[in-house]
Amino acid sequence: MDTLANLAMGFSGALTPLNVLIALGGAFVGTAVGVLPGLGPTATISLLLPISVYLDRTGAVILMSGIYYGAMYGGSITSILIKIPGEAASVITCIDGYQMARKGRAGAALGISAIGSFLAGIAATLGIAFVGPKVANVALAFGPVEKAAMLVLGLTLILGVGQGSKLRGTAMIGLGLLLGTVGIDAVSGEERFVFDVPSLRDGFGIAIVAMGLFGLSEVLMMVEQKAAAPAILAYSRRLRDLLPNREETRRSAGPVARGSVIGFLLGLLPGGGAVIASFVSYLVEKKIARRPEEFGHGAVEGVAGPEAANNAAAQASFIPLLCLGIPANAVIGVIMGALLIQGVTPGPRLVAEHPAMFWGVIASMFIGNLMLVVLNIPLVGLFVSLLRSEEHTSELQS
């Protein structure tokens, strides 16, 4: 009953006209950021950090949290339509989401992504409200050994998800680790493999690397297959025909539920986050699927599970921040900086010292997720029409 009473207090603050407008702005900006490859929520929130000074504590966190989980929604759009991940956590969606688009089911993939993200976001927010402070204690046990184990898990998942040669997969892991050593060492501050090039001091951004690998390869394939029939662009203009059918909805229910749980649990762990959660969800769905051969060729489960997982992980990562003062990832670290600017010290005493802010932010997550699904579902037809316009452009060029 205390939790329900606290949520009622949170909604009384989150439903003020200003906070509702802030939540809408954060959701819209986050979606736009997710659609634009290479930008990412970390850079966007950093750029908007000065604006938080002019907002109250609750409004500042509502804005930045909306941008974060809004980017999870938007990142799947370009992954599905043009196989270019708008956000790092949407890399895995490129595999089956784009194949669904090639089969004329881009609208269904976008609809499943939006609905699955909404359900996972609501589930994760409920988890924050009811069990967050208790479960967050798990993060305290994460030391160097546990972080190393998480790293090994992530590298193992790459081999599990890959469909080609394991030797080539291992070589790509080695290349990725090599690229990851470029930049300034976080511990010693020494420059590694910079070669006096200032732009290399920040290292290689994962979103930019993923955009180049997926996007450039797709452009080259489209040039090579210029004469192929563009079957992916045969869409109905009616919204109801763009949304998932009954069979696709049935097949998505289990992956969304499992992805929500996986994302929530991994979101609690420092270093876990949305990227690893989406890979874990994809691998789990592939292992338990009745028809695993469909994965990589447009399996709806390969879209529903990872999209639910990355949204649940994004919102669950607020638990270590608000309850323990531990930033789970770079985005949460920037939000932590915004809290410190506002004179709020994240940690175990935050709930007791700033209850209105804590519960207001949680209540705003319910509102923000609802806004995002309302924004995204009606725009499915618009997103799909972008590919239709590409078809007309190709015809004119030919």
Coordinates of C-alpha atoms in Angstrom, one line a residue:
M1 CA 0.0 0.0 0.0
D2 CA 2.9 2.4 0.7
T3 CA 4.1 1.9 -2.9
L4 CA 0.7 2.7 -4.3
A5 CA 0.4 5.8 -2.1
N6 CA 3.9 6.9 -3.2
L7 CA 3.0 6.3 -6.9
A8 CA -0.1 8.4 -6.4
M9 CA 2.1 11.2 -5.0
G10 CA 4.4 10.8 -8.0
F11 CA 1.6 11.0 -10.5
S12 CA 0.4 14.2 -8.8
G13 CA 3.8 15.8 -9.6
A14 CA 4.3 14.2 -13.0
L15 CA 0.9 15.1 -14.3
T16 CA 1.4 18.9 -13.9
P17 CA 1.2 20.6 -17.3
L18 CA 4.9 21.6 -17.3
N19 CA 6.1 18.0 -16.5
V20 CA 3.8 16.5 -19.0
L21 CA 5.2 18.9 -21.6
I22 CA 8.8 18.0 -20.6
A23 CA 8.0 14.3 -20.8
L24 CA 6.5 14.8 -24.3
G25 CA 9.6 16.8 -25.4
G26 CA 12.0 14.2 -24.0
A27 CA 10.1 11.3 -25.8
F28 CA 10.0 13.2 -29.1
V29 CA 13.7 14.2 -28.9
G30 CA 14.7 10.7 -27.9
T31 CA 12.8 9.1 -30.8
A32 CA 14.4 11.6 -33.2
V33 CA 17.9 10.9 -31.7
G34 CA 17.3 7.1 -32.1
V35 CA 16.3 7.6 -35.7
L36 CA 19.5 9.6 -36.5
P37 CA 22.4 7.1 -36.7
G38 CA 25.6 8.1 -34.9
L39 CA 24.2 10.7 -32.5
G40 CA 23.0 8.6 -29.6
P41 CA 21.5 9.5 -26.2
T42 CA 24.8 10.1 -24.5
A43 CA 25.8 13.0 -26.7
T44 CA 22.3 14.4 -26.8
I45 CA 21.9 14.4 -23.0
S46 CA 25.3 15.9 -22.6
L47 CA 24.4 18.8 -25.0
L48 CA 21.2 19.4 -23.2
L49 CA 22.8 19.3 -19.8
P50 CA 22.9 23.1 -19.4
I51 CA 19.1 23.2 -20.0
S52 CA 18.6 21.1 -16.9
V53 CA 19.9 24.0 -14.8
Y54 CA 16.7 26.0 -15.6
L55 CA 14.4 23.1 -14.7
D56 CA 13.5 21.8 -11.3
R57 CA 15.0 18.5 -10.1
T58 CA 12.1 16.4 -11.2
G59 CA 11.7 18.1 -14.6
A60 CA 15.4 17.7 -15.3
V61 CA 15.5 13.9 -14.7
I62 CA 12.1 13.5 -16.6
L63 CA 13.6 15.2 -19.6
M64 CA 16.8 13.2 -19.7
S65 CA 15.2 9.8 -18.9
G66 CA 12.6 10.4 -21.7
I67 CA 15.4 11.0 -24.1
Y68 CA 17.2 7.8 -23.0
Y69 CA 14.3 5.4 -23.3
G70 CA 12.9 7.3 -26.3
A71 CA 16.1 6.6 -28.1
M72 CA 15.6 2.9 -27.6
Y73 CA 12.3 3.2 -29.4
G74 CA 13.7 5.3 -32.3
G75 CA 16.8 3.2 -32.8
S76 CA 14.8 0.3 -34.2
I77 CA 13.3 2.4 -37.0
T78 CA 16.4 2.7 -39.2
S79 CA 17.5 -0.8 -38.2
I80 CA 14.3 -2.2 -39.7
L81 CA 13.9 0.0 -42.7
I82 CA 17.5 0.4 -44.0
K83 CA 19.6 -1.9 -41.8
I84 CA 21.4 1.0 -40.2
P85 CA 21.2 0.9 -36.4
G86 CA 20.1 4.3 -35.1
E87 CA 21.4 3.4 -31.6
A88 CA 23.9 0.8 -30.4
A89 CA 21.3 -1.3 -28.6
S90 CA 19.4 -1.8 -31.9
V91 CA 22.3 -3.5 -33.8
I92 CA 20.8 -6.9 -33.2
T93 CA 17.4 -5.7 -34.6
C94 CA 19.0 -5.3 -38.0
I95 CA 19.3 -9.0 -38.5
D96 CA 15.6 -10.0 -38.5
G97 CA 13.9 -6.7 -38.6
Y98 CA 15.4 -5.8 -42.0
Q99 CA 14.6 -9.2 -43.4
M100 CA 11.0 -8.7 -42.3
A101 CA 11.1 -5.5 -44.3
R102 CA 12.4 -7.3 -47.3
K103 CA 9.4 -9.6 -47.1
G104 CA 7.0 -6.7 -47.1
R105 CA 6.4 -6.7 -43.3
A106 CA 8.3 -3.6 -42.3
G107 CA 5.1 -2.2 -40.8
A108 CA 4.6 -5.3 -38.7
A109 CA 8.2 -5.2 -37.5
L110 CA 7.9 -1.5 -36.5
G111 CA 4.6 -2.2 -34.8
I112 CA 6.0 -5.1 -32.9
S113 CA 9.0 -3.1 -31.9
A114 CA 6.8 -0.2 -30.6
I115 CA 4.3 -2.4 -28.7
G116 CA 7.0 -4.7 -27.3
S117 CA 9.0 -1.7 -26.1
F118 CA 5.9 -0.2 -24.5
L119 CA 5.1 -3.3 -22.6
A120 CA 8.7 -3.9 -21.5
G121 CA 8.9 -0.3 -20.4
I122 CA 5.8 -0.5 -18.3
A123 CA 7.0 -3.8 -16.8
A124 CA 10.4 -2.4 -16.0
T125 CA 8.9 0.7 -14.4
L126 CA 6.6 -1.5 -12.2
G127 CA 9.8 -3.4 -11.2
I128 CA 11.5 -0.1 -10.2
A129 CA 8.5 0.9 -8.1
F130 CA 7.9 -2.4 -6.3
V131 CA 11.2 -4.2 -6.1
G132 CA 13.9 -1.8 -7.3
P133 CA 15.5 -0.7 -4.0
K134 CA 15.6 -4.3 -2.8
V135 CA 17.0 -5.9 -6.0
A136 CA 19.5 -3.1 -6.5
N137 CA 21.7 -4.5 -3.7
V138 CA 22.9 -7.1 -6.2
A139 CA 24.8 -4.4 -8.0
L140 CA 26.9 -3.8 -4.8
A141 CA 28.4 -7.3 -5.2
F142 CA 29.8 -6.4 -8.7
G143 CA 33.6 -6.2 -8.4
P144 CA 36.4 -6.7 -11.0
V145 CA 35.8 -10.4 -11.2
E146 CA 32.1 -10.0 -11.9
K147 CA 32.7 -7.3 -14.5
A148 CA 35.3 -9.5 -16.2
A149 CA 32.8 -12.4 -16.3
M150 CA 30.2 -10.0 -17.8
L151 CA 32.8 -9.1 -20.5
V152 CA 33.4 -12.8 -21.3
L153 CA 29.6 -13.4 -21.4
G154 CA 29.3 -10.6 -24.0
L155 CA 32.0 -11.9 -26.2
T156 CA 30.6 -15.4 -26.0
L157 CA 27.2 -14.1 -27.0
I158 CA 28.7 -12.7 -30.2
L159 CA 29.8 -16.2 -31.3
G160 CA 26.4 -17.6 -30.3
V161 CA 24.5 -15.0 -32.3
G162 CA 26.7 -15.3 -35.4
Q163 CA 25.6 -17.6 -38.2
G164 CA 28.9 -17.9 -40.2
S165 CA 32.2 -19.4 -39.4
K166 CA 33.2 -19.4 -35.7
L167 CA 36.8 -18.7 -36.8
R168 CA 35.7 -15.5 -38.6
G169 CA 33.6 -14.6 -35.6
T170 CA 36.5 -15.0 -33.3
A171 CA 38.6 -12.8 -35.6
M172 CA 36.0 -10.1 -35.5
I173 CA 36.0 -10.2 -31.7
G174 CA 39.8 -9.7 -31.8
L175 CA 39.4 -6.8 -34.2
G176 CA 36.7 -5.3 -31.9
L177 CA 39.0 -5.6 -28.9
L178 CA 41.8 -4.1 -30.8
L179 CA 39.7 -1.1 -31.8
G180 CA 38.5 -0.8 -28.2
T181 CA 42.1 -0.2 -27.1
V182 CA 42.4 3.0 -29.2
G183 CA 42.0 6.2 -27.1
I184 CA 42.8 7.4 -23.6
D185 CA 43.0 4.7 -20.9
A186 CA 40.3 5.3 -18.4
V187 CA 42.6 4.3 -15.5
S188 CA 46.0 5.6 -16.2
G189 CA 45.1 8.4 -18.6
E190 CA 47.7 7.3 -21.1
E191 CA 47.1 7.6 -24.8
R192 CA 47.0 4.2 -26.6
F193 CA 47.4 3.9 -30.4
V194 CA 46.5 7.5 -31.0
F195 CA 49.5 8.3 -33.2
D196 CA 49.2 12.0 -32.6
V197 CA 45.8 12.1 -34.2
P198 CA 43.5 14.2 -31.9
S199 CA 40.3 12.7 -33.1
L200 CA 41.5 9.2 -32.0
R201 CA 41.8 10.3 -28.4
D202 CA 38.1 9.6 -27.8
G203 CA 38.4 6.1 -29.4
F204 CA 35.9 4.6 -31.9
G205 CA 32.3 5.2 -31.0
I206 CA 30.2 1.9 -31.2
A207 CA 27.3 3.6 -32.9
I208 CA 29.5 5.0 -35.6
V209 CA 31.3 1.7 -36.2
A210 CA 28.0 -0.2 -36.3
M211 CA 26.5 2.3 -38.7
G212 CA 29.6 2.0 -41.0
L213 CA 29.6 -1.8 -40.9
F214 CA 25.9 -2.3 -41.5
G215 CA 25.1 0.8 -43.5
L216 CA 28.1 0.7 -45.9
S217 CA 27.7 -3.0 -46.6
E218 CA 24.0 -2.6 -47.3
V219 CA 24.7 0.3 -49.8
L220 CA 27.3 -1.9 -51.6
M221 CA 24.9 -4.8 -51.7
M222 CA 22.1 -2.5 -53.1
V223 CA 24.5 -1.3 -55.8
E224 CA 25.5 -4.9 -56.7
Q225 CA 21.8 -6.0 -56.8
K226 CA 20.6 -3.0 -58.7
A227 CA 18.6 -5.0 -61.1
A228 CA 16.8 -7.1 -58.4
A229 CA 13.1 -6.5 -57.9
P230 CA 12.5 -4.3 -54.9
A231 CA 10.0 -6.6 -53.2
I232 CA 10.5 -4.9 -49.9
L233 CA 8.6 -1.8 -51.1
A234 CA 5.3 -3.4 -51.9
Y235 CA 3.2 -2.0 -49.0
S236 CA -0.5 -1.3 -48.3
R237 CA -1.3 2.3 -47.4
R238 CA -3.8 1.2 -44.7
L239 CA -2.5 1.4 -41.2
R240 CA -4.2 -1.8 -40.1
D241 CA -2.4 -3.7 -42.9
L242 CA 0.9 -2.4 -41.6
L243 CA 0.5 -3.6 -38.1
P244 CA 1.3 -7.2 -36.9
N245 CA -1.3 -9.8 -37.7
R246 CA -2.7 -12.3 -35.2
E247 CA 0.0 -14.9 -35.8
E248 CA 2.8 -12.4 -35.5
T249 CA 1.3 -11.1 -32.3
R250 CA 1.0 -14.6 -30.8
R251 CA 4.6 -15.4 -31.6
S252 CA 5.8 -12.1 -30.1
A253 CA 4.1 -12.5 -26.7
G254 CA 6.6 -14.9 -25.2
P255 CA 9.7 -13.1 -26.5
V256 CA 8.4 -9.8 -25.2
A257 CA 7.8 -11.3 -21.7
R258 CA 11.2 -13.0 -21.6
G259 CA 12.9 -10.0 -23.0
S260 CA 11.4 -7.7 -20.3
V261 CA 12.7 -10.0 -17.6
I262 CA 16.2 -10.4 -19.1
G263 CA 16.5 -6.7 -19.8
F264 CA 15.3 -5.7 -16.3
L265 CA 17.8 -8.1 -14.6
L266 CA 20.8 -7.1 -16.8
G267 CA 19.8 -3.4 -16.5
L268 CA 20.5 -3.7 -12.7
L269 CA 24.1 -4.7 -13.2
P270 CA 26.8 -2.1 -13.8
G271 CA 28.2 -2.6 -17.3
G272 CA 25.2 -4.7 -18.4
G273 CA 22.9 -2.3 -20.1
A274 CA 20.7 -2.4 -23.1
V275 CA 23.3 -3.6 -25.6
I276 CA 24.1 -6.9 -23.8
A277 CA 20.4 -7.3 -22.9
S278 CA 19.4 -7.3 -26.5
F279 CA 22.1 -9.8 -27.5
V280 CA 21.1 -12.1 -24.6
S281 CA 17.5 -11.9 -25.5
Y282 CA 18.2 -12.7 -29.2
L283 CA 20.3 -15.7 -28.3
V284 CA 17.7 -17.0 -25.8
E285 CA 15.0 -16.8 -28.4
K286 CA 17.1 -18.5 -31.0
K287 CA 18.0 -21.4 -28.6
I288 CA 14.4 -22.1 -27.5
A289 CA 12.6 -21.4 -30.9
R290 CA 10.7 -24.2 -32.5
R291 CA 12.0 -23.1 -35.9
P292 CA 15.5 -21.7 -35.2
E293 CA 16.3 -21.8 -38.9
E294 CA 14.0 -18.7 -39.4
F295 CA 16.4 -16.5 -37.4
G296 CA 18.4 -14.4 -39.7
H297 CA 15.6 -14.6 -42.3
G298 CA 12.9 -12.5 -40.7
A299 CA 11.9 -14.3 -37.5
V300 CA 9.4 -12.0 -35.6
E301 CA 10.9 -13.3 -32.3
G302 CA 14.2 -11.8 -33.3
V303 CA 12.6 -8.4 -33.3
A304 CA 10.2 -8.6 -30.3
G305 CA 12.6 -10.1 -27.7
P306 CA 15.6 -7.7 -28.2
E307 CA 13.5 -4.6 -28.5
A308 CA 11.7 -5.5 -25.3
A309 CA 15.0 -6.3 -23.6
N310 CA 16.8 -3.0 -24.5
N311 CA 13.9 -0.9 -23.3
A312 CA 13.6 -2.8 -20.0
A313 CA 17.3 -2.6 -19.5
A314 CA 17.4 1.2 -20.2
Q315 CA 14.8 1.9 -17.5
A316 CA 16.1 -0.7 -15.0
S317 CA 19.5 1.0 -15.1
F318 CA 17.9 3.9 -13.1
I319 CA 17.7 1.6 -10.1
P320 CA 21.5 1.5 -9.3
L321 CA 21.7 5.3 -9.9
L322 CA 18.8 6.4 -7.8
C323 CA 19.1 3.8 -5.0
L324 CA 22.9 3.2 -4.8
G325 CA 24.5 6.2 -6.6
I326 CA 26.2 3.9 -9.1
P327 CA 25.9 4.8 -12.8
A328 CA 25.3 1.6 -14.8
N329 CA 26.4 3.1 -18.1
A330 CA 27.6 6.3 -19.8
V331 CA 24.1 7.7 -20.3
I332 CA 23.2 7.2 -16.6
G333 CA 26.6 8.8 -15.7
V334 CA 25.6 12.0 -17.5
I335 CA 22.2 12.0 -15.8
M336 CA 24.0 11.5 -12.5
G337 CA 26.0 14.7 -13.3
A338 CA 22.7 16.5 -13.9
L339 CA 21.5 15.4 -10.4
L340 CA 24.7 16.6 -8.8
I341 CA 24.3 20.0 -10.5
Q342 CA 20.8 20.2 -9.0
G343 CA 22.3 19.5 -5.5
V344 CA 20.9 15.9 -5.3
T345 CA 23.3 13.2 -4.3
P346 CA 22.2 9.8 -5.7
G347 CA 22.3 7.0 -3.2
P348 CA 20.4 5.0 -0.5
R349 CA 19.1 8.2 1.1
L350 CA 17.7 9.7 -2.0
V351 CA 14.3 8.1 -1.6
A352 CA 14.0 9.4 1.9
E353 CA 15.4 12.9 1.2
H354 CA 13.7 13.5 -2.1
P355 CA 10.6 11.3 -2.3
A356 CA 8.7 13.7 -4.6
M357 CA 11.5 13.6 -7.2
F358 CA 12.0 9.8 -7.0
W359 CA 8.4 8.9 -7.4
G360 CA 7.7 11.7 -9.8
V361 CA 10.4 10.3 -12.2
I362 CA 8.9 6.8 -11.9
A363 CA 5.4 8.1 -12.6
S364 CA 6.8 10.0 -15.6
M365 CA 8.1 6.8 -17.1
F366 CA 4.6 5.4 -17.3
I367 CA 3.5 8.6 -19.0
G368 CA 6.5 8.7 -21.3
N369 CA 6.1 5.1 -22.5
L370 CA 2.4 5.8 -23.2
M371 CA 3.4 8.9 -25.2
L372 CA 6.0 7.0 -27.2
V373 CA 3.7 4.2 -28.3
V374 CA 1.1 6.9 -29.2
L375 CA 3.7 8.7 -31.2
N376 CA 5.2 5.7 -32.9
I377 CA 2.2 3.5 -33.9
P378 CA 0.4 6.2 -35.9
L379 CA 3.7 7.1 -37.6
V380 CA 4.3 3.5 -38.8
G381 CA 2.7 4.3 -42.2
L382 CA 4.9 7.4 -42.5
F383 CA 8.1 5.5 -41.8
V384 CA 7.2 2.8 -44.3
S385 CA 6.3 5.4 -46.9
L386 CA 10.0 6.5 -46.7
L387 CA 10.9 3.2 -48.4
R388 CA 8.1 3.7 -50.9
S389 CA 9.5 7.0 -51.9
E390 CA 12.9 5.3 -52.3
E391 CA 11.3 2.9 -54.8
H392 CA 10.0 5.8 -56.9
T393 CA 13.5 7.4 -56.8
S394 CA 15.1 4.2 -58.0
E395 CA 12.6 3.9 -60.8
L396 CA 13.3 7.5 -61.9
Q397 CA 17.0 6.9 -61.9
S398 CA 16.7 3.7 -63.9

